[in-house]
Amino acid sequence: AQFLIRSRASLDLQTVGEVLGGHEDDDLAIMDAYVAAHSFENYTFDGALRRFLSGFRLPGEAQKIDRLMEKFAARYCADNPGVFLSTDSAFILAYSIVMLNTDAHNPTV
């Protein structure tokens, strides 16, 4: 996971996103380590989401985005207790922000 963070300038961010969003055991282990390598303590929610997403390009598949946003929300809530009543609320907001951004900036939508 540290390799992905340190080397992001030289990696294909689309491929990194596909691996992080994957459902195979190795992909899930990499995603867990990647999320654990981040600290979102004292970040605003949108700032933390931007920081998280800066290391890869979101995959196009909804299930992969769902997995990534679920892990992000859990980490954000663990680092900032009391900001959300539940991780589900943080997940819904993160996923909604991603979908709204896609709608606003994707000419095919």
Backbone atoms as SQL, in Angstrom:
CREATE TABLE atoms (id INTEGER PRIMARY KEY, chain TEXT, resi INTEGER, resn TEXT, atom TEXT, x REAL, y REAL, z REAL);
INSERT INTO atoms VALUES
  (1, 'A', 1, 'ALA', 'N', 0.831, -1.198, 0.000),
  (2, 'A', 1, 'ALA', 'CA', 0.000, 0.000, 0.000),
  (3, 'A', 1, 'ALA', 'C', 0.874, 1.260, 0.000),
  (4, 'A', 2, 'GLN', 'N', 1.944, 1.237, 0.760),
  (5, 'A', 2, 'GLN', 'CA', 2.836, 2.404, 0.777),
  (6, 'A', 2, 'GLN', 'C', 3.439, 2.637, -0.603),
  (7, 'A', 3, 'PHE', 'N', 3.717, 1.548, -1.325),
  (8, 'A', 3, 'PHE', 'CA', 4.231, 1.674, -2.684),
  (9, 'A', 3, 'PHE', 'C', 3.249, 2.443, -3.558),
  (10, 'A', 4, 'LEU', 'N', 1.962, 2.138, -3.456),
  (11, 'A', 4, 'LEU', 'CA', 0.951, 2.825, -4.252),
  (12, 'A', 4, 'LEU', 'C', 0.892, 4.314, -3.918),
  (13, 'A', 5, 'ILE', 'N', 1.048, 4.630, -2.659),
  (14, 'A', 5, 'ILE', 'CA', 0.992, 6.027, -2.232),
  (15, 'A', 5, 'ILE', 'C', 2.235, 6.778, -2.690),
  (16, 'A', 6, 'ARG', 'N', 3.394, 6.188, -2.478),
  (17, 'A', 6, 'ARG', 'CA', 4.656, 6.861, -2.839),
  (18, 'A', 6, 'ARG', 'C', 4.865, 6.953, -4.348),
  (19, 'A', 7, 'SER', 'N', 4.367, 5.982, -5.097),
  (20, 'A', 7, 'SER', 'CA', 4.667, 5.890, -6.530),
  (21, 'A', 7, 'SER', 'C', 3.531, 6.355, -7.425),
  (22, 'A', 8, 'ARG', 'N', 2.538, 7.024, -6.879),
  (23, 'A', 8, 'ARG', 'CA', 1.352, 7.326, -7.688),
  (24, 'A', 8, 'ARG', 'C', 1.643, 8.161, -8.923),
  (25, 'A', 9, 'ALA', 'N', 2.678, 8.979, -8.898),
  (26, 'A', 9, 'ALA', 'CA', 3.005, 9.804, -10.066),
  (27, 'A', 9, 'ALA', 'C', 3.454, 8.955, -11.252),
  (28, 'A', 10, 'SER', 'N', 3.992, 7.776, -10.987),
  (29, 'A', 10, 'SER', 'CA', 4.501, 6.949, -12.079),
  (30, 'A', 10, 'SER', 'C', 3.613, 5.737, -12.392),
  (31, 'A', 11, 'LEU', 'N', 2.479, 5.631, -11.716),
  (32, 'A', 11, 'LEU', 'CA', 1.595, 4.488, -11.932),
  (33, 'A', 11, 'LEU', 'C', 0.398, 4.875, -12.796),
  (34, 'A', 12, 'ASP', 'N', -0.189, 3.894, -13.459),
  (35, 'A', 12, 'ASP', 'CA', -1.433, 4.101, -14.194),
  (36, 'A', 12, 'ASP', 'C', -2.554, 4.120, -13.158),
  (37, 'A', 13, 'LEU', 'N', -3.107, 5.302, -12.903),
  (38, 'A', 13, 'LEU', 'CA', -4.090, 5.461, -11.836),
  (39, 'A', 13, 'LEU', 'C', -5.383, 4.693, -12.106),
  (40, 'A', 14, 'GLN', 'N', -5.696, 4.471, -13.369),
  (41, 'A', 14, 'GLN', 'CA', -6.874, 3.658, -13.706),
  (42, 'A', 14, 'GLN', 'C', -6.672, 2.216, -13.244),
  (43, 'A', 15, 'THR', 'N', -5.493, 1.664, -13.498),
  (44, 'A', 15, 'THR', 'CA', -5.189, 0.300, -13.073),
  (45, 'A', 15, 'THR', 'C', -5.177, 0.192, -11.553),
  (46, 'A', 16, 'VAL', 'N', -4.618, 1.190, -10.888),
  (47, 'A', 16, 'VAL', 'CA', -4.621, 1.194, -9.421),
  (48, 'A', 16, 'VAL', 'C', -6.054, 1.154, -8.906),
  (49, 'A', 17, 'GLY', 'N', -6.937, 1.950, -9.496),
  (50, 'A', 17, 'GLY', 'CA', -8.339, 1.954, -9.093),
  (51, 'A', 17, 'GLY', 'C', -9.025, 0.622, -9.317),
  (52, 'A', 18, 'GLU', 'N', -8.700, -0.034, -10.433),
  (53, 'A', 18, 'GLU', 'CA', -9.284, -1.354, -10.706),
  (54, 'A', 18, 'GLU', 'C', -8.846, -2.377, -9.663),
  (55, 'A', 19, 'VAL', 'N', -7.571, -2.326, -9.283),
  (56, 'A', 19, 'VAL', 'CA', -7.068, -3.263, -8.265),
  (57, 'A', 19, 'VAL', 'C', -7.700, -2.959, -6.911),
  (58, 'A', 20, 'LEU', 'N', -7.720, -1.690, -6.523),
  (59, 'A', 20, 'LEU', 'CA', -8.278, -1.325, -5.220),
  (60, 'A', 20, 'LEU', 'C', -9.765, -1.660, -5.116),
  (61, 'A', 21, 'GLY', 'N', -10.480, -1.594, -6.212),
  (62, 'A', 21, 'GLY', 'CA', -11.901, -1.882, -6.195),
  (63, 'A', 21, 'GLY', 'C', -12.246, -3.339, -6.449),
  (64, 'A', 22, 'GLY', 'N', -11.248, -4.162, -6.676),
  (65, 'A', 22, 'GLY', 'CA', -11.485, -5.561, -7.013),
  (66, 'A', 22, 'GLY', 'C', -12.086, -6.363, -5.872),
  (67, 'A', 23, 'HIS', 'N', -12.622, -7.517, -6.208),
  (68, 'A', 23, 'HIS', 'CA', -13.269, -8.358, -5.200),
  (69, 'A', 23, 'HIS', 'C', -12.482, -9.624, -4.861),
  (70, 'A', 24, 'GLU', 'N', -11.376, -9.841, -5.528),
  (71, 'A', 24, 'GLU', 'CA', -10.531, -11.005, -5.203),
  (72, 'A', 24, 'GLU', 'C', -9.857, -10.772, -3.847),
  (73, 'A', 25, 'ASP', 'N', -9.464, -11.860, -3.196),
  (74, 'A', 25, 'ASP', 'CA', -8.863, -11.753, -1.861),
  (75, 'A', 25, 'ASP', 'C', -7.642, -10.836, -1.846),
  (76, 'A', 26, 'ASP', 'N', -6.767, -10.961, -2.853),
  (77, 'A', 26, 'ASP', 'CA', -5.575, -10.114, -2.906),
  (78, 'A', 26, 'ASP', 'C', -5.949, -8.641, -3.079),
  (79, 'A', 27, 'ASP', 'N', -6.938, -8.371, -3.938),
  (80, 'A', 27, 'ASP', 'CA', -7.391, -6.998, -4.157),
  (81, 'A', 27, 'ASP', 'C', -7.954, -6.396, -2.870),
  (82, 'A', 28, 'LEU', 'N', -8.748, -7.173, -2.154),
  (83, 'A', 28, 'LEU', 'CA', -9.340, -6.691, -0.902),
  (84, 'A', 28, 'LEU', 'C', -8.269, -6.422, 0.146),
  (85, 'A', 29, 'ALA', 'N', -7.252, -7.262, 0.196),
  (86, 'A', 29, 'ALA', 'CA', -6.154, -7.058, 1.144),
  (87, 'A', 29, 'ALA', 'C', -5.380, -5.786, 0.805),
  (88, 'A', 30, 'ILE', 'N', -5.165, -5.545, -0.481),
  (89, 'A', 30, 'ILE', 'CA', -4.472, -4.328, -0.906),
  (90, 'A', 30, 'ILE', 'C', -5.316, -3.107, -0.566),
  (91, 'A', 31, 'MET', 'N', -6.626, -3.180, -0.823),
  (92, 'A', 31, 'MET', 'CA', -7.504, -2.059, -0.501),
  (93, 'A', 31, 'MET', 'C', -7.500, -1.790, 1.005),
  (94, 'A', 32, 'ASP', 'N', -7.587, -2.830, 1.815),
  (95, 'A', 32, 'ASP', 'CA', -7.558, -2.646, 3.267),
  (96, 'A', 32, 'ASP', 'C', -6.273, -1.955, 3.707),
  (97, 'A', 33, 'ALA', 'N', -5.143, -2.392, 3.159),
  (98, 'A', 33, 'ALA', 'CA', -3.855, -1.790, 3.520),
  (99, 'A', 33, 'ALA', 'C', -3.769, -0.349, 3.023),
  (100, 'A', 34, 'TYR', 'N', -4.286, -0.094, 1.838),
  (101, 'A', 34, 'TYR', 'CA', -4.270, 1.256, 1.272),
  (102, 'A', 34, 'TYR', 'C', -5.089, 2.212, 2.145),
  (103, 'A', 35, 'VAL', 'N', -6.277, 1.788, 2.533),
  (104, 'A', 35, 'VAL', 'CA', -7.129, 2.638, 3.376),
  (105, 'A', 35, 'VAL', 'C', -6.479, 2.825, 4.748),
  (106, 'A', 36, 'ALA', 'N', -5.917, 1.766, 5.298),
  (107, 'A', 36, 'ALA', 'CA', -5.273, 1.849, 6.613),
  (108, 'A', 36, 'ALA', 'C', -4.057, 2.771, 6.601),
  (109, 'A', 37, 'ALA', 'N', -3.453, 2.952, 5.447),
  (110, 'A', 37, 'ALA', 'CA', -2.268, 3.812, 5.347),
  (111, 'A', 37, 'ALA', 'C', -2.632, 5.301, 5.367),
  (112, 'A', 38, 'HIS', 'N', -3.908, 5.603, 5.299),
  (113, 'A', 38, 'HIS', 'CA', -4.364, 6.993, 5.320),
  (114, 'A', 38, 'HIS', 'C', -4.877, 7.374, 6.710),
  (115, 'A', 39, 'SER', 'N', -4.684, 8.622, 7.056),
  (116, 'A', 39, 'SER', 'CA', -5.295, 9.174, 8.257),
  (117, 'A', 39, 'SER', 'C', -6.096, 10.395, 7.837),
  (118, 'A', 40, 'PHE', 'N', -7.368, 10.394, 8.191),
  (119, 'A', 40, 'PHE', 'CA', -8.233, 11.511, 7.838),
  (120, 'A', 40, 'PHE', 'C', -8.605, 12.336, 9.064),
  (121, 'A', 41, 'GLU', 'N', -7.874, 12.153, 10.128),
  (122, 'A', 41, 'GLU', 'CA', -8.147, 12.873, 11.367),
  (123, 'A', 41, 'GLU', 'C', -8.058, 14.376, 11.128),
  (124, 'A', 42, 'ASN', 'N', -9.096, 15.073, 11.581),
  (125, 'A', 42, 'ASN', 'CA', -9.210, 16.533, 11.479),
  (126, 'A', 42, 'ASN', 'C', -9.356, 17.056, 10.058),
  (127, 'A', 43, 'TYR', 'N', -9.635, 16.192, 9.105),
  (128, 'A', 43, 'TYR', 'CA', -9.944, 16.624, 7.742),
  (129, 'A', 43, 'TYR', 'C', -11.448, 16.859, 7.634),
  (130, 'A', 44, 'THR', 'N', -11.835, 17.839, 6.829),
  (131, 'A', 44, 'THR', 'CA', -13.245, 17.935, 6.481),
  (132, 'A', 44, 'THR', 'C', -13.590, 16.712, 5.645),
  (133, 'A', 45, 'PHE', 'N', -14.862, 16.404, 5.555),
  (134, 'A', 45, 'PHE', 'CA', -15.260, 15.208, 4.812),
  (135, 'A', 45, 'PHE', 'C', -14.853, 15.310, 3.350),
  (136, 'A', 46, 'ASP', 'N', -15.146, 16.444, 2.719),
  (137, 'A', 46, 'ASP', 'CA', -14.797, 16.584, 1.303),
  (138, 'A', 46, 'ASP', 'C', -13.286, 16.623, 1.102),
  (139, 'A', 47, 'GLY', 'N', -12.554, 17.216, 2.020),
  (140, 'A', 47, 'GLY', 'CA', -11.093, 17.227, 1.922),
  (141, 'A', 47, 'GLY', 'C', -10.509, 15.828, 2.047),
  (142, 'A', 48, 'ALA', 'N', -11.067, 15.045, 2.953),
  (143, 'A', 48, 'ALA', 'CA', -10.603, 13.659, 3.119),
  (144, 'A', 48, 'ALA', 'C', -10.924, 12.834, 1.877),
  (145, 'A', 49, 'LEU', 'N', -12.104, 13.044, 1.317),
  (146, 'A', 49, 'LEU', 'CA', -12.483, 12.303, 0.112),
  (147, 'A', 49, 'LEU', 'C', -11.567, 12.666, -1.056),
  (148, 'A', 50, 'ARG', 'N', -11.278, 13.945, -1.204),
  (149, 'A', 50, 'ARG', 'CA', -10.338, 14.365, -2.262),
  (150, 'A', 50, 'ARG', 'C', -8.970, 13.727, -2.068),
  (151, 'A', 51, 'ARG', 'N', -8.491, 13.748, -0.839),
  (152, 'A', 51, 'ARG', 'CA', -7.175, 13.159, -0.542),
  (153, 'A', 51, 'ARG', 'C', -7.171, 11.667, -0.864),
  (154, 'A', 52, 'PHE', 'N', -8.228, 10.970, -0.464),
  (155, 'A', 52, 'PHE', 'CA', -8.340, 9.538, -0.719),
  (156, 'A', 52, 'PHE', 'C', -8.348, 9.239, -2.215),
  (157, 'A', 53, 'LEU', 'N', -9.123, 10.003, -2.961),
  (158, 'A', 53, 'LEU', 'CA', -9.275, 9.748, -4.395),
  (159, 'A', 53, 'LEU', 'C', -8.100, 10.235, -5.238),
  (160, 'A', 54, 'SER', 'N', -7.204, 10.991, -4.652),
  (161, 'A', 54, 'SER', 'CA', -6.073, 11.529, -5.422),
  (162, 'A', 54, 'SER', 'C', -5.064, 10.455, -5.820),
  (163, 'A', 55, 'GLY', 'N', -5.110, 9.297, -5.186),
  (164, 'A', 55, 'GLY', 'CA', -4.131, 8.256, -5.459),
  (165, 'A', 55, 'GLY', 'C', -4.530, 7.269, -6.530),
  (166, 'A', 56, 'PHE', 'N', -5.734, 7.385, -7.058),
  (167, 'A', 56, 'PHE', 'CA', -6.196, 6.454, -8.084),
  (168, 'A', 56, 'PHE', 'C', -7.379, 7.068, -8.813),
  (169, 'A', 57, 'ARG', 'N', -7.707, 6.461, -9.930),
  (170, 'A', 57, 'ARG', 'CA', -8.906, 6.881, -10.671),
  (171, 'A', 57, 'ARG', 'C', -10.005, 5.873, -10.364),
  (172, 'A', 58, 'LEU', 'N', -11.166, 6.381, -10.024),
  (173, 'A', 58, 'LEU', 'CA', -12.272, 5.483, -9.689),
  (174, 'A', 58, 'LEU', 'C', -12.591, 4.567, -10.860),
  (175, 'A', 59, 'PRO', 'N', -12.799, 3.286, -10.572),
  (176, 'A', 59, 'PRO', 'CA', -13.210, 2.371, -11.636),
  (177, 'A', 59, 'PRO', 'C', -14.633, 2.709, -12.091),
  (178, 'A', 60, 'GLY', 'N', -15.010, 2.230, -13.247),
  (179, 'A', 60, 'GLY', 'CA', -16.325, 2.530, -13.785),
  (180, 'A', 60, 'GLY', 'C', -17.438, 1.661, -13.242),
  (181, 'A', 61, 'GLU', 'N', -17.106, 0.571, -12.629),
  (182, 'A', 61, 'GLU', 'CA', -18.107, -0.375, -12.148),
  (183, 'A', 61, 'GLU', 'C', -18.649, 0.064, -10.783),
  (184, 'A', 62, 'ALA', 'N', -19.965, 0.123, -10.670),
  (185, 'A', 62, 'ALA', 'CA', -20.614, 0.617, -9.449),
  (186, 'A', 62, 'ALA', 'C', -20.242, -0.201, -8.217),
  (187, 'A', 63, 'GLN', 'N', -20.115, -1.523, -8.354),
  (188, 'A', 63, 'GLN', 'CA', -19.766, -2.361, -7.203),
  (189, 'A', 63, 'GLN', 'C', -18.373, -2.034, -6.670),
  (190, 'A', 64, 'LYS', 'N', -17.456, -1.705, -7.557),
  (191, 'A', 64, 'LYS', 'CA', -16.098, -1.353, -7.123),
  (192, 'A', 64, 'LYS', 'C', -16.101, -0.003, -6.409),
  (193, 'A', 65, 'ILE', 'N', -16.841, 0.935, -6.949),
  (194, 'A', 65, 'ILE', 'CA', -16.959, 2.248, -6.297),
  (195, 'A', 65, 'ILE', 'C', -17.595, 2.068, -4.927),
  (196, 'A', 66, 'ASP', 'N', -18.611, 1.250, -4.852),
  (197, 'A', 66, 'ASP', 'CA', -19.300, 0.966, -3.597),
  (198, 'A', 66, 'ASP', 'C', -18.324, 0.445, -2.541),
  (199, 'A', 67, 'ARG', 'N', -17.493, -0.530, -2.911),
  (200, 'A', 67, 'ARG', 'CA', -16.508, -1.094, -1.972),
  (201, 'A', 67, 'ARG', 'C', -15.531, -0.030, -1.490),
  (202, 'A', 68, 'LEU', 'N', -15.051, 0.788, -2.416),
  (203, 'A', 68, 'LEU', 'CA', -14.088, 1.831, -2.054),
  (204, 'A', 68, 'LEU', 'C', -14.710, 2.882, -1.135),
  (205, 'A', 69, 'MET', 'N', -15.919, 3.307, -1.439),
  (206, 'A', 69, 'MET', 'CA', -16.573, 4.325, -0.616),
  (207, 'A', 69, 'MET', 'C', -16.945, 3.778, 0.761),
  (208, 'A', 70, 'GLU', 'N', -17.281, 2.497, 0.816),
  (209, 'A', 70, 'GLU', 'CA', -17.584, 1.879, 2.106),
  (210, 'A', 70, 'GLU', 'C', -16.349, 1.868, 3.009),
  (211, 'A', 71, 'LYS', 'N', -15.216, 1.494, 2.443),
  (212, 'A', 71, 'LYS', 'CA', -13.961, 1.482, 3.221),
  (213, 'A', 71, 'LYS', 'C', -13.539, 2.890, 3.614),
  (214, 'A', 72, 'PHE', 'N', -13.672, 3.835, 2.666),
  (215, 'A', 72, 'PHE', 'CA', -13.343, 5.229, 2.985),
  (216, 'A', 72, 'PHE', 'C', -14.202, 5.729, 4.142),
  (217, 'A', 73, 'ALA', 'N', -15.508, 5.493, 4.074),
  (218, 'A', 73, 'ALA', 'CA', -16.429, 5.982, 5.101),
  (219, 'A', 73, 'ALA', 'C', -16.091, 5.396, 6.471),
  (220, 'A', 74, 'ALA', 'N', -15.776, 4.106, 6.501),
  (221, 'A', 74, 'ALA', 'CA', -15.418, 3.479, 7.773),
  (222, 'A', 74, 'ALA', 'C', -14.152, 4.106, 8.355),
  (223, 'A', 75, 'ARG', 'N', -13.162, 4.355, 7.508),
  (224, 'A', 75, 'ARG', 'CA', -11.913, 4.955, 7.986),
  (225, 'A', 75, 'ARG', 'C', -12.138, 6.395, 8.446),
  (226, 'A', 76, 'TYR', 'N', -12.914, 7.154, 7.670),
  (227, 'A', 76, 'TYR', 'CA', -13.185, 8.541, 8.053),
  (228, 'A', 76, 'TYR', 'C', -13.886, 8.588, 9.416),
  (229, 'A', 77, 'CYS', 'N', -14.873, 7.739, 9.613),
  (230, 'A', 77, 'CYS', 'CA', -15.597, 7.725, 10.885),
  (231, 'A', 77, 'CYS', 'C', -14.705, 7.281, 12.048),
  (232, 'A', 78, 'ALA', 'N', -13.813, 6.336, 11.795),
  (233, 'A', 78, 'ALA', 'CA', -12.883, 5.896, 12.843),
  (234, 'A', 78, 'ALA', 'C', -11.924, 7.018, 13.225),
  (235, 'A', 79, 'ASP', 'N', -11.513, 7.817, 12.249),
  (236, 'A', 79, 'ASP', 'CA', -10.571, 8.909, 12.506),
  (237, 'A', 79, 'ASP', 'C', -11.242, 10.164, 13.047),
  (238, 'A', 80, 'ASN', 'N', -12.549, 10.273, 12.853),
  (239, 'A', 80, 'ASN', 'CA', -13.292, 11.473, 13.273),
  (240, 'A', 80, 'ASN', 'C', -14.585, 11.067, 13.975),
  (241, 'A', 81, 'PRO', 'N', -14.461, 10.459, 15.155),
  (242, 'A', 81, 'PRO', 'CA', -15.662, 9.978, 15.844),
  (243, 'A', 81, 'PRO', 'C', -16.615, 11.138, 16.160),
  (244, 'A', 82, 'GLY', 'N', -17.892, 10.865, 16.016),
  (245, 'A', 82, 'GLY', 'CA', -18.902, 11.861, 16.341),
  (246, 'A', 82, 'GLY', 'C', -19.320, 12.759, 15.191),
  (247, 'A', 83, 'VAL', 'N', -18.590, 12.731, 14.078),
  (248, 'A', 83, 'VAL', 'CA', -18.964, 13.569, 12.939),
  (249, 'A', 83, 'VAL', 'C', -20.239, 13.034, 12.296),
  (250, 'A', 84, 'PHE', 'N', -20.341, 11.719, 12.166),
  (251, 'A', 84, 'PHE', 'CA', -21.533, 11.075, 11.617),
  (252, 'A', 84, 'PHE', 'C', -22.118, 10.142, 12.678),
  (253, 'A', 85, 'LEU', 'N', -23.425, 9.961, 12.622),
  (254, 'A', 85, 'LEU', 'CA', -24.060, 9.041, 13.563),
  (255, 'A', 85, 'LEU', 'C', -23.716, 7.591, 13.256),
  (256, 'A', 86, 'SER', 'N', -23.449, 7.316, 11.973),
  (257, 'A', 86, 'SER', 'CA', -23.079, 5.954, 11.583),
  (258, 'A', 86, 'SER', 'C', -22.200, 5.997, 10.343),
  (259, 'A', 87, 'THR', 'N', -21.492, 4.912, 10.104),
  (260, 'A', 87, 'THR', 'CA', -20.678, 4.828, 8.889),
  (261, 'A', 87, 'THR', 'C', -21.570, 4.784, 7.651),
  (262, 'A', 88, 'ASP', 'N', -22.799, 4.299, 7.816),
  (263, 'A', 88, 'ASP', 'CA', -23.732, 4.281, 6.681),
  (264, 'A', 88, 'ASP', 'C', -24.012, 5.691, 6.171),
  (265, 'A', 89, 'SER', 'N', -24.155, 6.639, 7.078),
  (266, 'A', 89, 'SER', 'CA', -24.389, 8.031, 6.676),
  (267, 'A', 89, 'SER', 'C', -23.198, 8.579, 5.904),
  (268, 'A', 90, 'ALA', 'N', -22.001, 8.294, 6.386),
  (269, 'A', 90, 'ALA', 'CA', -20.791, 8.749, 5.695),
  (270, 'A', 90, 'ALA', 'C', -20.669, 8.074, 4.333),
  (271, 'A', 91, 'PHE', 'N', -21.000, 6.800, 4.253),
  (272, 'A', 91, 'PHE', 'CA', -20.955, 6.078, 2.984),
  (273, 'A', 91, 'PHE', 'C', -21.926, 6.682, 1.978),
  (274, 'A', 92, 'ILE', 'N', -23.150, 6.929, 2.400),
  (275, 'A', 92, 'ILE', 'CA', -24.156, 7.492, 1.492),
  (276, 'A', 92, 'ILE', 'C', -23.717, 8.853, 0.980),
  (277, 'A', 93, 'LEU', 'N', -23.165, 9.674, 1.860),
  (278, 'A', 93, 'LEU', 'CA', -22.697, 10.992, 1.432),
  (279, 'A', 93, 'LEU', 'C', -21.524, 10.870, 0.464),
  (280, 'A', 94, 'ALA', 'N', -20.561, 10.013, 0.760),
  (281, 'A', 94, 'ALA', 'CA', -19.398, 9.841, -0.125),
  (282, 'A', 94, 'ALA', 'C', -19.833, 9.342, -1.496),
  (283, 'A', 95, 'TYR', 'N', -20.682, 8.344, -1.523),
  (284, 'A', 95, 'TYR', 'CA', -21.150, 7.781, -2.790),
  (285, 'A', 95, 'TYR', 'C', -21.942, 8.833, -3.566),
  (286, 'A', 96, 'SER', 'N', -22.760, 9.600, -2.876),
  (287, 'A', 96, 'SER', 'CA', -23.552, 10.647, -3.526),
  (288, 'A', 96, 'SER', 'C', -22.667, 11.730, -4.129),
  (289, 'A', 97, 'ILE', 'N', -21.632, 12.119, -3.414),
  (290, 'A', 97, 'ILE', 'CA', -20.695, 13.124, -3.928),
  (291, 'A', 97, 'ILE', 'C', -20.034, 12.617, -5.210),
  (292, 'A', 98, 'VAL', 'N', -19.610, 11.372, -5.202),
  (293, 'A', 98, 'VAL', 'CA', -18.973, 10.791, -6.386),
  (294, 'A', 98, 'VAL', 'C', -19.949, 10.778, -7.558),
  (295, 'A', 99, 'MET', 'N', -21.185, 10.359, -7.321),
  (296, 'A', 99, 'MET', 'CA', -22.177, 10.298, -8.398),
  (297, 'A', 99, 'MET', 'C', -22.530, 11.698, -8.920),
  (298, 'A', 100, 'LEU', 'N', -22.678, 12.664, -8.029),
  (299, 'A', 100, 'LEU', 'CA', -22.958, 14.037, -8.462),
  (300, 'A', 100, 'LEU', 'C', -21.806, 14.604, -9.277),
  (301, 'A', 101, 'ASN', 'N', -20.589, 14.318, -8.867),
  (302, 'A', 101, 'ASN', 'CA', -19.418, 14.778, -9.608),
  (303, 'A', 101, 'ASN', 'C', -19.380, 14.152, -10.997),
  (304, 'A', 102, 'THR', 'N', -19.707, 12.879, -11.069),
  (305, 'A', 102, 'THR', 'CA', -19.756, 12.194, -12.363),
  (306, 'A', 102, 'THR', 'C', -20.810, 12.835, -13.260),
  (307, 'A', 103, 'ASP', 'N', -21.992, 13.066, -12.718),
  (308, 'A', 103, 'ASP', 'CA', -23.061, 13.692, -13.503),
  (309, 'A', 103, 'ASP', 'C', -22.661, 15.084, -13.986),
  (310, 'A', 104, 'ALA', 'N', -21.961, 15.827, -13.141),
  (311, 'A', 104, 'ALA', 'CA', -21.604, 17.204, -13.493),
  (312, 'A', 104, 'ALA', 'C', -20.497, 17.287, -14.538),
  (313, 'A', 105, 'HIS', 'N', -19.608, 16.291, -14.578),
  (314, 'A', 105, 'HIS', 'CA', -18.416, 16.401, -15.422),
  (315, 'A', 105, 'HIS', 'C', -18.310, 15.373, -16.530),
  (316, 'A', 106, 'ASN', 'N', -19.270, 14.479, -16.652),
  (317, 'A', 106, 'ASN', 'CA', -19.220, 13.465, -17.697),
  (318, 'A', 106, 'ASN', 'C', -20.188, 13.864, -18.825),
  (319, 'A', 107, 'PRO', 'N', -19.658, 14.165, -20.000),
  (320, 'A', 107, 'PRO', 'CA', -20.533, 14.620, -21.074),
  (321, 'A', 107, 'PRO', 'C', -21.504, 13.543, -21.598),
  (322, 'A', 108, 'THR', 'N', -21.259, 12.285, -21.295),
  (323, 'A', 108, 'THR', 'CA', -22.140, 11.224, -21.775),
  (324, 'A', 108, 'THR', 'C', -23.320, 10.978, -20.852),
  (325, 'A', 109, 'VAL', 'N', -23.341, 11.639, -19.709),
  (326, 'A', 109, 'VAL', 'CA', -24.439, 11.442, -18.754),
  (327, 'A', 109, 'VAL', 'C', -25.534, 12.442, -19.023);
